[in-house]
Short mmCIF file of C-alpha atoms in Angstrom, two decimals:
data_model
loop_
_atom_site.label_atom_id
_atom_site.label_comp_id
_atom_site.label_asym_id
_atom_site.label_seq_id
_atom_site.Cartn_x
_atom_site.Cartn_y
_atom_site.Cartn_z
CA MET A 293 84.99 152.81 144.90
CA ALA A 294 82.60 150.10 146.03
CA SER A 295 82.16 148.44 149.39
CA LYS A 296 81.06 144.94 150.31
CA ALA A 297 80.09 143.76 153.77
CA SER A 298 81.46 140.65 155.44
CA SER A 299 80.18 140.92 159.01
CA PRO A 300 81.48 142.19 161.33
CA ALA A 301 84.11 143.78 159.07
CA THR A 302 83.72 145.55 155.74
CA GLU A 303 86.03 145.48 152.75
CA ILE A 304 86.51 148.73 150.86
CA GLU A 305 87.82 148.74 147.33
CA VAL A 306 90.28 151.63 146.88
CA GLY A 307 91.80 151.70 143.44
CA ASP A 308 93.15 148.20 142.92
CA ARG A 309 93.45 147.50 146.67
CA ASP A 310 90.98 145.93 149.06
CA VAL A 311 91.18 147.43 152.55
CA ARG A 312 89.50 145.54 155.39
CA ILE A 313 87.72 147.81 157.89
CA SER A 314 87.15 146.21 161.27
CA ASN A 315 84.53 147.51 163.69
CA PRO A 316 82.95 149.71 161.00
CA ASP A 317 80.01 150.62 163.25
CA ARG A 318 82.08 151.88 166.17
CA VAL A 319 81.03 155.46 166.90
CA TYR A 320 83.97 157.82 166.49
CA PHE A 321 82.25 161.23 166.68
CA PRO A 322 79.65 161.37 169.45
CA ALA A 323 78.00 164.69 168.54
CA ARG A 324 76.22 163.24 165.49
CA GLY A 325 77.06 159.56 165.88
CA GLU A 326 79.37 159.16 162.89
CA THR A 327 81.19 155.84 162.83
CA LYS A 328 84.54 154.53 161.75
CA LEU A 329 83.01 153.64 158.38
CA ASP A 330 81.68 157.20 158.07
CA LEU A 331 85.24 158.41 158.60
CA VAL A 332 86.49 156.06 155.89
CA ASN A 333 83.82 157.32 153.52
CA TYR A 334 84.74 160.91 154.32
CA TYR A 335 88.39 160.33 153.35
CA LEU A 336 87.28 158.54 150.19
CA SER A 337 85.10 161.53 149.28
CA VAL A 338 88.05 163.96 149.50
CA GLY A 339 90.59 161.42 148.24
CA PRO A 340 92.43 163.58 145.68
CA GLY A 341 92.70 166.41 148.22
CA ILE A 342 94.05 164.43 151.16
CA LEU A 343 96.46 162.56 148.90
CA ASN A 344 97.71 165.85 147.44
CA ALA A 345 98.35 167.09 150.98
CA LEU A 346 100.22 163.96 152.13
CA ARG A 347 101.92 162.63 149.02
CA GLU A 348 105.56 161.64 149.65
CA ARG A 349 105.55 163.30 153.09
CA PRO A 350 106.51 161.59 156.36
CA THR A 351 103.20 161.55 158.18
CA MET A 352 102.57 161.21 161.88
CA LEU A 353 99.28 159.54 162.77
CA HIS A 354 96.96 160.70 165.51
CA ARG A 355 95.02 157.55 166.35
CA PHE A 356 91.87 157.17 168.47
CA PRO A 357 91.47 153.40 168.92
CA LYS A 358 88.15 153.79 170.75
CA GLY A 359 86.90 156.89 168.97
CA ILE A 360 86.80 160.47 170.18
CA GLY A 361 86.34 160.58 173.93
CA GLY A 362 86.60 156.81 174.25
CA GLY A 363 90.18 156.70 175.47
CA ASP A 364 93.61 158.18 175.01
CA LYS A 365 94.84 159.60 171.72
CA VAL A 366 97.96 157.89 170.35
CA HIS A 367 100.59 160.02 168.58
CA GLN A 368 102.28 157.49 166.33
CA LYS A 369 105.46 158.17 164.39
CA ARG A 370 106.30 154.56 163.64
CA ILE A 371 103.90 152.82 161.32
CA PRO A 372 101.58 150.46 163.23
CA GLN A 373 102.41 146.76 163.10
CA GLY A 374 100.66 144.62 160.55
CA ALA A 375 100.95 147.00 157.62
CA PRO A 376 100.52 145.31 154.23
CA PRO A 377 103.60 145.35 151.98
CA TRP A 378 102.12 148.03 149.70
CA VAL A 379 102.04 150.62 152.51
CA GLU A 380 105.06 152.88 151.93
CA THR A 381 107.26 154.46 154.58
CA VAL A 382 110.26 156.74 154.95
CA ARG A 383 112.94 156.26 157.59
CA LEU A 384 113.55 159.28 159.79
CA THR A 385 116.40 159.86 162.21
CA PHE A 386 116.12 161.55 165.59
CA PRO A 387 119.72 162.33 166.62
CA ARG A 388 118.82 163.61 170.07
CA TRP A 389 117.57 160.16 171.08
CA ASN A 390 119.76 158.18 168.66
CA ARG A 391 116.66 156.57 167.21
CA THR A 392 114.97 156.04 163.89
CA ALA A 393 111.34 155.66 162.89
CA ASP A 394 109.69 154.36 159.73
CA GLU A 395 106.82 156.79 159.19
CA LEU A 396 103.92 156.42 156.80
CA CYS A 397 104.72 158.11 153.49
CA PRO A 398 101.54 158.07 151.39
CA THR A 399 101.69 157.65 147.64
CA GLU A 400 98.17 156.31 147.04
CA LEU A 401 94.78 156.70 148.67
CA ALA A 402 94.58 153.07 149.81
CA GLN A 403 97.49 153.71 152.21
CA ILE A 404 95.54 156.55 153.81
CA ILE A 405 92.42 154.40 154.15
CA TRP A 406 94.53 151.64 155.70
CA ALA A 407 95.71 154.19 158.29
CA VAL A 408 92.06 155.04 159.03
CA GLN A 409 91.45 151.33 159.53
CA MET A 410 94.22 151.51 162.12
CA SER A 411 92.07 154.13 163.93
CA THR A 412 93.81 157.21 162.51
CA VAL A 413 91.61 160.32 162.62
CA GLU A 414 94.23 163.06 162.08
CA PHE A 415 97.11 163.13 159.58
CA HIS A 416 100.07 165.37 160.43
CA PRO A 417 102.66 165.50 157.62
CA TRP A 418 106.15 166.98 157.65
CA ASN A 419 106.74 170.07 155.51
CA SER A 420 109.37 168.16 153.54
CA ARG A 421 109.20 165.12 151.27
CA ARG A 422 111.09 161.87 151.34
CA ALA A 423 113.37 162.81 148.43
CA ASP A 424 115.17 165.03 150.98
CA VAL A 425 113.48 165.14 154.35
CA GLU A 426 115.95 167.76 155.61
CA LYS A 427 114.92 170.39 153.00
CA PRO A 428 111.37 171.70 153.43
CA ASP A 429 109.34 172.42 150.32
CA GLU A 430 106.45 173.95 152.26
CA TRP A 431 106.48 177.11 154.36
CA ARG A 432 103.63 177.11 156.87
CA ILE A 433 102.07 180.26 158.29
CA ASP A 434 100.15 179.28 161.41
CA LEU A 435 97.77 181.94 162.72
CA ASP A 436 97.26 180.66 166.26
CA PRO A 437 94.76 182.63 168.37
CA GLY A 438 95.31 183.00 172.07
CA PRO A 439 92.62 181.76 174.44
CA ASP A 440 90.88 185.18 174.49
CA CYS A 441 91.45 186.02 170.82
CA PRO A 442 88.14 186.35 168.94
CA TRP A 443 87.61 184.78 165.53
CA SER A 444 87.01 188.29 164.18
CA ARG A 445 90.65 189.13 164.94
CA VAL A 446 91.84 186.10 162.98
CA GLN A 447 89.64 187.23 160.08
CA ARG A 448 91.09 190.76 160.31
CA VAL A 449 94.70 189.55 160.14
CA VAL A 450 94.30 187.16 157.19
CA PRO A 451 94.02 189.91 154.52
CA VAL A 452 97.26 191.47 155.79
CA VAL A 453 98.98 188.09 155.49
CA HIS A 454 97.66 187.94 151.93
CA GLU A 455 98.87 191.50 151.29
CA VAL A 456 102.44 190.76 152.39
CA LEU A 457 102.52 187.54 150.38
CA ASP A 458 101.36 189.43 147.29
CA GLU A 459 104.11 192.02 147.79
CA LEU A 460 106.66 189.20 147.95
CA GLY A 461 105.24 187.54 144.85
CA ALA A 462 104.30 184.42 146.82
CA THR A 463 101.11 182.43 146.36
CA GLY A 464 99.47 181.43 149.62
CA TRP A 465 96.98 178.62 150.05
CA PRO A 466 94.74 179.21 153.10
CA LYS A 467 92.83 176.65 155.11
CA THR A 468 91.09 176.50 158.43
CA SER A 469 93.04 174.72 161.13
CA GLY A 470 90.06 172.63 162.15
CA GLY A 471 90.26 174.50 165.45
CA LYS A 472 90.11 178.26 165.94
CA GLY A 473 92.94 179.34 163.64
CA ILE A 474 93.98 179.63 160.02
CA HIS A 475 96.94 178.08 158.23
CA VAL A 476 98.44 179.41 155.01
CA TYR A 477 100.81 177.22 153.04
CA VAL A 478 103.36 178.40 150.49
CA ARG A 479 105.22 175.98 148.27
CA ILE A 480 108.96 176.76 148.28
CA LYS A 481 112.05 175.42 146.58
CA PRO A 482 113.62 172.69 148.74
CA GLU A 483 116.96 174.51 148.92
CA TRP A 484 117.10 175.57 152.57
CA GLY A 485 117.24 173.67 155.84
CA PHE A 486 114.68 173.88 158.62
CA LYS A 487 116.58 176.56 160.54
CA ASP A 488 116.62 178.99 157.63
CA VAL A 489 112.99 178.32 156.76
CA ARG A 490 112.15 179.12 160.38
CA ARG A 491 114.17 182.35 160.17
CA ALA A 492 112.29 183.28 156.99
CA ALA A 493 108.96 182.44 158.64
CA LEU A 494 109.81 184.62 161.65
CA ALA A 495 110.84 187.52 159.40
CA PHE A 496 107.51 187.30 157.61
CA ALA A 497 105.62 187.12 160.90
CA ARG A 498 107.43 190.21 162.19
CA GLU A 499 106.42 192.14 159.09
CA VAL A 500 102.76 191.25 159.71
CA GLU A 501 103.23 192.21 163.37
CA ARG A 502 104.65 195.60 162.35
CA ARG A 503 101.54 196.26 160.29
CA MET A 504 99.10 195.03 162.96
CA PRO A 505 100.80 195.59 166.33
CA ASP A 506 97.51 195.69 168.23
CA ASP A 507 96.41 192.30 166.93
CA VAL A 508 99.49 190.17 166.23
CA THR A 509 102.38 188.91 168.32
CA THR A 510 105.53 186.92 167.53
CA THR A 511 106.46 186.55 171.22
CA TRP A 512 107.46 182.93 171.65
CA TRP A 513 106.78 182.31 175.35
CA ARG A 514 103.08 181.95 176.05
CA LYS A 515 103.40 183.52 179.51
CA ASP A 516 104.65 186.74 177.87
CA ARG A 517 101.78 187.05 175.36
CA ASP A 518 98.49 188.87 175.70
CA PRO A 519 95.94 186.03 175.59
CA ALA A 520 93.77 188.15 173.26
CA ASP A 521 96.51 188.40 170.62
CA LEU A 522 96.96 186.31 167.52
CA PHE A 523 100.30 184.50 167.60
CA ILE A 524 102.00 183.70 164.30
CA ASP A 525 103.69 180.42 165.14
CA TYR A 526 106.81 180.41 162.97
CA ASN A 527 108.13 177.34 164.79
CA GLN A 528 105.60 175.14 163.01
CA ASN A 529 108.38 175.09 160.39
CA ALA A 530 110.80 173.36 162.76
CA ARG A 531 112.04 169.85 162.05
CA ASP A 532 109.52 167.19 163.08
CA HIS A 533 106.90 169.80 163.99
CA THR A 534 103.67 168.98 162.22
CA ILE A 535 100.17 170.36 161.91
CA ALA A 536 97.02 168.81 160.53
CA ALA A 537 97.01 168.42 156.76
CA ALA A 538 94.52 170.00 154.43
CA TYR A 539 91.38 167.82 154.57
CA SER A 540 92.49 166.13 157.79
CA VAL A 541 89.70 165.53 160.26
CA ARG A 542 90.36 166.77 163.79
CA GLY A 543 89.83 164.71 166.92
CA ASN A 544 86.83 166.46 168.41
CA PRO A 545 83.21 165.35 168.90
CA ILE A 546 81.87 167.12 165.80
CA GLY A 547 84.66 165.98 163.47
CA THR A 548 85.80 169.36 162.19
CA VAL A 549 88.05 169.42 159.13
CA SER A 550 91.13 171.47 158.29
CA ALA A 551 89.44 172.85 155.19
CA PRO A 552 91.00 174.69 152.25
CA ILE A 553 89.20 177.97 151.64
CA ARG A 554 89.43 180.83 149.18
CA TRP A 555 90.80 184.18 150.33
CA ASP A 556 87.45 185.79 149.59
CA GLU A 557 85.68 183.36 151.93
CA VAL A 558 87.54 184.38 155.08
CA ASP A 559 85.04 187.03 156.17
CA ASP A 560 82.10 184.65 155.90
CA VAL A 561 83.29 181.35 157.36
CA GLU A 562 83.20 180.07 160.92
CA PRO A 563 85.60 177.40 162.25
CA ASP A 564 82.87 174.82 162.75
CA ASP A 565 81.40 175.19 159.24
CA PHE A 566 83.60 172.39 157.92
CA THR A 567 83.03 168.88 159.26
CA ILE A 568 82.99 165.34 157.94
CA ALA A 569 79.25 165.92 157.41
CA THR A 570 79.62 169.06 155.26
CA MET A 571 82.95 168.65 153.46
CA PRO A 572 82.05 165.87 150.99
CA ALA A 573 79.45 168.04 149.26
CA ARG A 574 81.80 171.04 149.29
CA PHE A 575 84.59 168.97 147.77
CA GLY A 576 82.17 167.62 145.19
CA ASP A 577 81.25 171.16 144.18
CA LEU A 578 84.67 172.85 144.36
CA GLY A 579 87.22 170.07 144.05
CA ASP A 580 90.60 170.49 145.70
CA LEU A 581 91.20 174.20 146.31
CA HIS A 582 94.90 173.40 146.86
CA ALA A 583 95.26 171.45 143.63
CA GLY A 584 97.62 174.02 142.07
CA ILE A 585 99.99 174.41 145.00
CA ASP A 586 102.87 172.51 143.38
CA ASP A 587 102.77 174.87 140.40
CA ALA A 588 103.33 178.03 142.47
CA VAL A 589 106.85 177.69 143.88
CA PHE A 590 108.35 180.63 145.77
CA GLU A 591 112.00 181.34 146.51
CA ILE A 592 112.51 182.48 150.10
CA ASP A 593 115.76 184.37 149.49
CA GLN A 594 114.12 187.76 150.13
CA LEU A 595 112.70 186.53 153.43
CA VAL A 596 116.13 185.26 154.47
CA GLU A 597 117.45 188.75 153.69
CA TRP A 598 114.69 190.20 155.88
CA ALA A 599 115.79 187.85 158.66
CA GLU A 600 119.41 188.98 158.31
CA ARG A 601 118.28 192.63 158.36
CA ASP A 602 116.27 192.09 161.53
CA GLU A 603 119.12 190.23 163.21
CA ARG A 604 121.61 192.99 162.32
CA ALA A 605 119.20 195.43 163.97
CA GLY A 606 119.32 193.38 167.17
CA ALA A 607 116.34 191.08 166.78
CA GLU A 608 116.79 187.57 168.08
CA GLY A 609 116.63 184.56 165.81
CA PRO A 610 113.90 181.95 166.17
CA ALA A 611 113.44 180.50 169.61
CA GLU A 612 114.36 176.87 169.85
CA PRO A 613 111.14 174.85 169.94
CA ASP A 614 110.45 172.21 172.54
CA ASP A 615 110.89 168.65 171.29
#
């Protein structure tokens, strides 16, 4: 992928597309001074990984038109105006507001780079694909530390998550959140709706909580949680709830990355180890650690049975998330 300058903009060749990058020297990440063009080059360096994470998924864009700290962040469902005809979308419906939105639905890397040109820093995909947006094919385990929860507690819980997944026969694909947590993704058959996937996710979270009651909570309301606990946020599997994709940069001054990791790395990594400055070399050495996710499909039937068992015993179903 070559680049050619045509001041003040730059054209980037991505596959058989040319993507024009305006304001390439605008500083996006103030801690080290990385620019918009640095962000483009980061996404090019992890191209197969970010495309694998976003392919065929409705993707909300978190845009920073003036860089990090330079103005408000824009959460954009509808694709920005001026998209070239080769940028693909999927139409989503939002019955509560009687509205629709045509969201970016990446199928090639050039579409992702075009979104970066439109000032996108973070990519937040749905956990379903456009073939049937109402049937998730990805179960997301979000280990979300409270404000007083130390990283060491997150590290202590991850092996138990792995243990329960192994007992179920499910393959989990961990990554840092780009913040202070860990996400684990499991590819599932797209046979259940969002409500049942949420029920399954809550049943799994309760099993981890039973094994680590001093560390983990599934209490939904923040005011009722111990701020030192690790919350397993099952509602990240709700319809139109999204979290940063694998390889997505996060909108903070150092440009952290939601980075795929191996299970055996958990004890040794720190949240800020993975940034747009460090990830290109890591990706060059290791490739996409989530490359095999589509080949490890899990059926959630047993988790749905766990949910039914818990509900028969008096447990409540998943709390309804805020819109």
